[in-house]
Coordinates of C-alpha atoms and ligand atoms in Angstrom, one line a residue:
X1 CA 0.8 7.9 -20.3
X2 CA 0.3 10.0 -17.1
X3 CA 3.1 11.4 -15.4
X4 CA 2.7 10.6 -12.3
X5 CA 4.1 12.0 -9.0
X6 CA 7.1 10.8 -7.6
X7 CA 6.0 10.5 -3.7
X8 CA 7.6 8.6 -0.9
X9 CA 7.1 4.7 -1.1
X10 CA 5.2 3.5 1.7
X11 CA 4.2 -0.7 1.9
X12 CA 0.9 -1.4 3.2
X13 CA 0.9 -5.2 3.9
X14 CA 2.4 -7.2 0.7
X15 CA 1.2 -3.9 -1.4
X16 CA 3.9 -0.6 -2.0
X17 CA 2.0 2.6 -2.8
X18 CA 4.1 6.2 -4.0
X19 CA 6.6 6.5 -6.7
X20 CA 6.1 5.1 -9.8
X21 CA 3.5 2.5 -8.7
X22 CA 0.1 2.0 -9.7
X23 CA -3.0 3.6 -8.0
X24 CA -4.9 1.1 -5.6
X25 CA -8.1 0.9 -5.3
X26 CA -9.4 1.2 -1.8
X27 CA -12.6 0.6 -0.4
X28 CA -14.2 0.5 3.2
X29 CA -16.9 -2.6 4.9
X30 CA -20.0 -1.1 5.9
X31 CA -20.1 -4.2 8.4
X32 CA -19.2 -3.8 12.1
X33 CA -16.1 -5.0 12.8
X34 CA -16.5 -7.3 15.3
X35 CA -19.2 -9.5 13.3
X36 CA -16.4 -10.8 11.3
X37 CA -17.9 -13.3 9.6
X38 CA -20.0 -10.5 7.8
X39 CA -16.9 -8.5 7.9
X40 CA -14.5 -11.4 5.6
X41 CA -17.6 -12.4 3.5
X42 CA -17.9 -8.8 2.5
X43 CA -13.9 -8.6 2.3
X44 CA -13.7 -11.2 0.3
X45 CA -16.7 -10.7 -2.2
X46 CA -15.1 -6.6 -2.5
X47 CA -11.1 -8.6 -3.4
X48 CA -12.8 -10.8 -6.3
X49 CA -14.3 -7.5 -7.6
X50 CA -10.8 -5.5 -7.4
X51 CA -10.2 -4.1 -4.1
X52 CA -7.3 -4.1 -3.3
X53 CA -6.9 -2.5 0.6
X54 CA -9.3 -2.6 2.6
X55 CA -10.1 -0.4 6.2
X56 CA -12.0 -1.5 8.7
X57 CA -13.4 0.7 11.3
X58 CA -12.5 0.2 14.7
X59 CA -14.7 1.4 17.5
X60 CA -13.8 -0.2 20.4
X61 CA -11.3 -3.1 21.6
X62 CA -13.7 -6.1 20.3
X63 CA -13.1 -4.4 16.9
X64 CA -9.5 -4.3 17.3
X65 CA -9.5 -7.5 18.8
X66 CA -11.5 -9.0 15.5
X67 CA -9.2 -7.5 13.3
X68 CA -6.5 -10.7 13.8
X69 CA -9.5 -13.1 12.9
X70 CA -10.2 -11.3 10.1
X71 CA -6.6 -10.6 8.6
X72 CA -6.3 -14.2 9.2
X73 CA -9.0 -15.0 6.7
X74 CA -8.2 -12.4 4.0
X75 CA -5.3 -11.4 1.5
X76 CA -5.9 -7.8 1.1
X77 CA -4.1 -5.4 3.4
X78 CA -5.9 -4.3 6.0
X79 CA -5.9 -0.6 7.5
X80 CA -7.6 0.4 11.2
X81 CA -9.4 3.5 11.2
X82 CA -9.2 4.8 14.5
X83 CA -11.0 7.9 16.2
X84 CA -9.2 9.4 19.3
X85 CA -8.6 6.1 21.4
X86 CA -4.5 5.1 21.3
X87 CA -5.4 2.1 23.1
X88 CA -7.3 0.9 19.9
X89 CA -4.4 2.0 18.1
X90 CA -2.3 -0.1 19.9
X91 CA -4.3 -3.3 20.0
X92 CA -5.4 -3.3 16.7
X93 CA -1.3 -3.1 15.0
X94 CA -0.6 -6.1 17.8
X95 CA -3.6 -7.5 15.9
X96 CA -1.9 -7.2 13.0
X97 CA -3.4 -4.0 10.9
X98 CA -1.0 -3.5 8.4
X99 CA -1.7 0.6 8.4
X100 CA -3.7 2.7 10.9
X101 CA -5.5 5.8 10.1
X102 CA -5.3 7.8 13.1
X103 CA -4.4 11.4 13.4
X104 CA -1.9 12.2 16.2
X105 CA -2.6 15.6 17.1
X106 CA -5.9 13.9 18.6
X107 CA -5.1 10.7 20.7
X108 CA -4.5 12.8 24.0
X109 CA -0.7 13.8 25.2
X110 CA 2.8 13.6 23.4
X111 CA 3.4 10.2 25.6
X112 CA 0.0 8.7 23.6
X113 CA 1.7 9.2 20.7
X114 CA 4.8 8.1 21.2
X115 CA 3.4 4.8 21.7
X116 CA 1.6 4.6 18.9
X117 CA 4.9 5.5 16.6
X118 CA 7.1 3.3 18.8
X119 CA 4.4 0.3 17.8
X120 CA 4.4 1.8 14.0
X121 CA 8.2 1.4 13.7
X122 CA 8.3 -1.7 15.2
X123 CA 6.1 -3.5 12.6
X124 CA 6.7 -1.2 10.1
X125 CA 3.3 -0.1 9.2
X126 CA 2.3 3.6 8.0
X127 CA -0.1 5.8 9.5
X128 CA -2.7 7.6 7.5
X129 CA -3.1 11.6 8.4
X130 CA -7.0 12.2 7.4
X131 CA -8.1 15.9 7.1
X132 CA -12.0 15.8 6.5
X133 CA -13.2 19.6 6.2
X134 CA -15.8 19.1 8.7
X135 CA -13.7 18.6 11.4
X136 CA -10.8 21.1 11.4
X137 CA -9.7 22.7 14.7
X138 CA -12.0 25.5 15.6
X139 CA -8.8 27.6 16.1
X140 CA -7.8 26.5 12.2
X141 CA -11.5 27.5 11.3
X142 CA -11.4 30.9 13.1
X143 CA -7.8 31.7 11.7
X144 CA -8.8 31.3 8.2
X145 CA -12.6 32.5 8.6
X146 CA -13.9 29.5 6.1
X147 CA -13.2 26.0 5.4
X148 CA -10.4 26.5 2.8
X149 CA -7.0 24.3 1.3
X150 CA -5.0 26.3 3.1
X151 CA -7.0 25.5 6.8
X152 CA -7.2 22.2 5.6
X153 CA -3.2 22.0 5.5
X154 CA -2.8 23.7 8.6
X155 CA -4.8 21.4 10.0
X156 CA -2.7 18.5 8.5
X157 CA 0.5 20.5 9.3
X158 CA 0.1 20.3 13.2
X159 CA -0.5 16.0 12.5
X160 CA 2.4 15.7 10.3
X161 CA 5.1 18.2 12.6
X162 CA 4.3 15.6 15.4
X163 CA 5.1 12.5 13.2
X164 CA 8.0 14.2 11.9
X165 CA 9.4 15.2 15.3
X166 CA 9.8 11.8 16.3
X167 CA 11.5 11.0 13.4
X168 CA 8.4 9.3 12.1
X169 CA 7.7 9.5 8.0
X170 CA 6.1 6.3 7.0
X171 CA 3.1 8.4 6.1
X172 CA -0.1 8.8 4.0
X173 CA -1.9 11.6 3.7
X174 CA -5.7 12.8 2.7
X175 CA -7.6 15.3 2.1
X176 CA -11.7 15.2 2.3
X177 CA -14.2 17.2 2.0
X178 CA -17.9 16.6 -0.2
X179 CA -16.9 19.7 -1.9
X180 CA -15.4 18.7 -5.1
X181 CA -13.0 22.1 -5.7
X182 CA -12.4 22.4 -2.3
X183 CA -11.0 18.5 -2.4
X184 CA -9.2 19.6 -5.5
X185 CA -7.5 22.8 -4.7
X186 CA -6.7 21.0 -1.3
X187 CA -4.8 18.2 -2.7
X188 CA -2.9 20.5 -5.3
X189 CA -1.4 22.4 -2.9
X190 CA -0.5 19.4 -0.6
X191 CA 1.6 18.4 -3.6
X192 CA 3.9 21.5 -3.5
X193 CA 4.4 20.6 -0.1
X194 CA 4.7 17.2 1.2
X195 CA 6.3 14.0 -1.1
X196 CA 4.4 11.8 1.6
X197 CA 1.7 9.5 -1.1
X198 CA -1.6 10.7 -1.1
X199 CA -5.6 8.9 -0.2
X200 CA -7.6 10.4 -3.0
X201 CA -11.6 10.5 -2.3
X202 CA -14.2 12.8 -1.9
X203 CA -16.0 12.5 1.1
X204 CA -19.9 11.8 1.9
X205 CA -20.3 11.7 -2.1
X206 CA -23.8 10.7 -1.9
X207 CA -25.6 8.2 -3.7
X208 CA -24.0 6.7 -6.8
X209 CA -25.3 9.2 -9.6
X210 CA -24.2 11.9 -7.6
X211 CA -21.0 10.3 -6.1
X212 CA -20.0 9.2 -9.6
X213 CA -20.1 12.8 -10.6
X214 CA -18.4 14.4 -8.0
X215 CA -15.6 11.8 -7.3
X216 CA -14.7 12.0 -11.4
X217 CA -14.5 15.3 -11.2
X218 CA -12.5 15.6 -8.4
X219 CA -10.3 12.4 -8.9
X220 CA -10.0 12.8 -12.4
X221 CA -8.7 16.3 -12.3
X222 CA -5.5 15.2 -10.2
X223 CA -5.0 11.5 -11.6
X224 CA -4.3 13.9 -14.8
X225 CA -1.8 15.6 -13.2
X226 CA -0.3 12.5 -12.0
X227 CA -1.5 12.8 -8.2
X228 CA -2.9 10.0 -5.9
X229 CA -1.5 6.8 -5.3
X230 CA -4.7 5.1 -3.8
X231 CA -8.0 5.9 -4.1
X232 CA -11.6 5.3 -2.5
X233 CA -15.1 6.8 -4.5
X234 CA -17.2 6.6 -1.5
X235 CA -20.7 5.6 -2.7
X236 CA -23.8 5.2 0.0
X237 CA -24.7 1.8 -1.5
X238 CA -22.6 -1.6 -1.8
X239 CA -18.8 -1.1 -1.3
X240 CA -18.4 -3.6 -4.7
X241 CA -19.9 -0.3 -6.6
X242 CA -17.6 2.0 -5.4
X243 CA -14.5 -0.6 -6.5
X244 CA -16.2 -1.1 -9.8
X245 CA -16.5 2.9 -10.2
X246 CA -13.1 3.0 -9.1
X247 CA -11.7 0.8 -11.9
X248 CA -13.8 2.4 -14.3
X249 CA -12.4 5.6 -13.5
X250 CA -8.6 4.7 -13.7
X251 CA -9.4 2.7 -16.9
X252 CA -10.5 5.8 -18.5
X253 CA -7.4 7.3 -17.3
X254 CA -4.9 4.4 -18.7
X255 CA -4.0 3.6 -14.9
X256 CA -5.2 0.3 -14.6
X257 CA -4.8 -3.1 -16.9
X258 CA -7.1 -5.7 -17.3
X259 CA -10.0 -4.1 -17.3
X260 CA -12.7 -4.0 -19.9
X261 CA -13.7 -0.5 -22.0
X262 CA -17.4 -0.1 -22.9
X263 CA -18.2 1.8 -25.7
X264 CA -22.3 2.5 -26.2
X265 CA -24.3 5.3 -28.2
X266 CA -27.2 7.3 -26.5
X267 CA -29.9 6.1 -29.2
X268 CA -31.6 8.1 -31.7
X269 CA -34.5 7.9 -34.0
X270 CA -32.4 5.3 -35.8
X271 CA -32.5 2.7 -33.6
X272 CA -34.8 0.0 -34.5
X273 CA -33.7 -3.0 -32.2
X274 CA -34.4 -3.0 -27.9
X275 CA -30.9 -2.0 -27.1
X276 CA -30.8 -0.6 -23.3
X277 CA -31.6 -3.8 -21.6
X278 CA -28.3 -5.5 -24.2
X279 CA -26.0 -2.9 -23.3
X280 CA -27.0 -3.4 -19.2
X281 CA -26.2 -7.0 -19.8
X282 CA -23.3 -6.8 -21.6
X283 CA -21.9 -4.3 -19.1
X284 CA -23.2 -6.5 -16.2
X285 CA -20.6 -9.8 -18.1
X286 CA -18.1 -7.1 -18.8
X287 CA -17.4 -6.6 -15.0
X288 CA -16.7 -10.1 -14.3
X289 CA -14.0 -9.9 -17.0
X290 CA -10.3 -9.5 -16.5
X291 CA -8.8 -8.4 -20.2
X292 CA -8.4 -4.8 -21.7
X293 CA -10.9 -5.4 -24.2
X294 CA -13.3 -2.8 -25.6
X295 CA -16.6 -3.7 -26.6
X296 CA -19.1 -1.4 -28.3
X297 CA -23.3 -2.3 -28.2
X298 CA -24.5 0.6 -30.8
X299 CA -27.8 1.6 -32.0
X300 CA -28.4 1.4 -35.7
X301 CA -26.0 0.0 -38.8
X302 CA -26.2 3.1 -40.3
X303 CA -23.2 4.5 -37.8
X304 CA -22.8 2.2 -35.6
X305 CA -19.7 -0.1 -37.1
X306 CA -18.2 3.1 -38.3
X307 CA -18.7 4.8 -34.8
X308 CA -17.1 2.3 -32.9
X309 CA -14.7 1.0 -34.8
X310 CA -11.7 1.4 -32.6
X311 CA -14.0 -1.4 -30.2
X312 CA -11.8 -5.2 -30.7
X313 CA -16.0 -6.6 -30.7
X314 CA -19.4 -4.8 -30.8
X315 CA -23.1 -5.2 -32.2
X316 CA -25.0 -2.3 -34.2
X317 CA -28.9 -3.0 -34.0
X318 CA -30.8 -3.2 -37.1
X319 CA -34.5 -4.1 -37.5
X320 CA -34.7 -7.3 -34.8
X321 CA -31.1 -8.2 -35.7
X322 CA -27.6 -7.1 -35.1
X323 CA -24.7 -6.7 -37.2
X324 CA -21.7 -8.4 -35.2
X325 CA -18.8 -6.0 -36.0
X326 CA -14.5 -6.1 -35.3
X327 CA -12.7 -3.1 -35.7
X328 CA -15.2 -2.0 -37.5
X329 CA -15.4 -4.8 -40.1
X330 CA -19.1 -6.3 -40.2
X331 CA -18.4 -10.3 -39.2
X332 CA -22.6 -11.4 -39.1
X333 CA -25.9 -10.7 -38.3
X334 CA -27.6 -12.4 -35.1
X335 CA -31.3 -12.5 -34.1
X336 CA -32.0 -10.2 -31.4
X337 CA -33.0 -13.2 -28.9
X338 CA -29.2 -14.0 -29.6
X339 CA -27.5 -10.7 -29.5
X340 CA -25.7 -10.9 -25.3
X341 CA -25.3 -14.6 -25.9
X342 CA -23.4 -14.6 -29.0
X343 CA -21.4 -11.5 -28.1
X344 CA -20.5 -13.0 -25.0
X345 CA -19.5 -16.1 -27.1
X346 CA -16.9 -13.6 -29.3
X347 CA -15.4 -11.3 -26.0
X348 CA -14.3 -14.6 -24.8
X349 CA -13.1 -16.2 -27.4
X350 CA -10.8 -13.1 -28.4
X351 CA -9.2 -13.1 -24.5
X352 CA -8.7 -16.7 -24.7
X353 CA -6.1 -15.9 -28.2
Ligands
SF4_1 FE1 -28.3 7.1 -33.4 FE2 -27.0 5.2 -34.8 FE3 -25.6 7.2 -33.6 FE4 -26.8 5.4 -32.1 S1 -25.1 5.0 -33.6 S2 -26.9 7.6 -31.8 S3 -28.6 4.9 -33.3 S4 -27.1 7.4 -35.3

């Protein structure tokens, strides 16, 4: 099991991230706000999948204003991001957000500010500092002469010291940047520093081959070493992928339960049966499954069983056919017409026992 850091305990809605809890999975609507019929449906289609907090953006007081409809229709906590306005700050907490991302040191004056902590105290809701590397103070930039971890700490410094001077520390902090060791080296050394939880995510990660790449590098990297207490692989496709990566990635990590393992060889010369399209189907059923089960869909008899026998279920492809294996013990052989239906038949049957 990972050790993970011990950092600050901070409750978004009916959710407590920091300490010893487990990493949630964050994601983001790519609808606007203020259509919030889009904005639940796609809420609510992201929970079924795993998501559990969602952010909305706000961009201007009909967006804040939507955000009560919307929380009203949804379970998930629900975070504000909020760009330099503290009115928006303010109207969407009394419109019930239950965490605003917002960084102080760029709503206007000291009296901007206060109001927005004065509201945050009042309900009780945490404000998340976000450093991206592309927008560090110029004055951070020309100090350091680069985009580095130590300008991007500054930079979060000057946020935190004004939260902290009003006796304000129900806070989360991130880190982004689309450079994968800069997001690393970042986040380590914001661990040596502050016990406030931490946002994992790399930022503008591109489309989901590269995204997937870049994020497990990054993310994986410091959920080793026990950093991160919620986490968003930013994808530029469908929000439900970047949940699904996002399980797959603490599942591979032991962070997560309930979630199915899928085990599957690259195909060689041995392989005498149409595998790809089984294994794409069986990973397709897998994702609507809630059970740590691992499943194996190999590519010849020869191997196959013996490969994967640590799977609880999996098929090794003969000529046409599949041998139907547990634990490595061969059960049967099924038609290849019958191969997904039959396995799905089996992964079912052992999470019902
Ligand atoms: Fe090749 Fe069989 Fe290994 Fe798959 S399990 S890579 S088909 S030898």
């Amino acid at each position: 099991m990972i050790n993970r850091e011990s950092t600050r305990k901070v409750k978004i809605g009916n959710i407590t991230i920091g300490g010893q809890n487990k990493v949630i999975i964050q994601s983001m609507c790519s609808t606007l706000t203020k259509d919030t019929a889009a904005t639940i449906n796609q809420i609510r289609q992201l929970e079924k999948v795993g998501c559990q907090i969602i952010r909305c953006s706000v961009l201007d007081l009909e967006d804040a204003h939507a955000l009560k409809t919307i929380k009203k229709n949804i379970s998930l906590p629900l975070v504000a991001d909020i760009h330099f306005d503290y009115k928006l700050a303010l109207a969407a907490i009394e419109a019930g957000a239950d965490k605003i991302r917002l960084n102080p040191g760029n709503i206007g004056g000291r009296e901007n500010v206060i109001k927005v902590v004065e509201k945050c105290k009042e309900k009780n809701i945490p404000i998340r500092i976000g450093i991206n590397s592309g927008s560090i103070e110029k004055s951070v930039l020309d100090k350091y002469g680069k985009n580095c971890p130590e300008a991007m700490i500054e930079s979060a410094q000057r946020h935190v010291d004004i939260l902290e001077e009003m006796d304000f520390h129900n806070i989360v902090l991130s880190f982004k940047s689309s450079d994968v060791r800069l997001t690393v080296e970042t986040f380590l050394l914001a661990a040596t520093i502050w016990d406030y939880p931490m946002h994992l995510g790399v930022t503008e990660a591109g489309t989901k081959n590269y995204s997937l790449i870049k994020s497990s590098a990054a993310l994986g990297e410091l959920l080793r070493k026990g950093i991160g207490d919620t986490i968003r692989i930013s994808i530029s496709d469908n929000p439900i992928e970047e949940i699904k990566a996002c399980k797959k990635l603490l599942k591979a990590y032991g962070l997560i339960d309930n979630v199915p393992d899928l085990i599957g060889c690259p195909t060689c010369g041995r392989t005498m049966y149409d595998m790809l399209p089984i294994i794409q189907e069986v990973e397709d059923f897998l994702e609507t499954i809630q059970a740590d089960i691992k499943v194996a869909v190999m590519g010849c008899v020869v191997n196959g069983p013996g490969e994967a026998r640590d799977a609880d279920i999996g098929v090794a492809g003969g000529i046409r056919e599949a041998l139907l294996f547990k634990k490595g013990q061969v059960i049967r052989k099924i038609p290849q017409e019958k191969i997904v239906e039959e396995l799905k038949k089996e992964i079912l049957e052992i999470i019902s026992q």
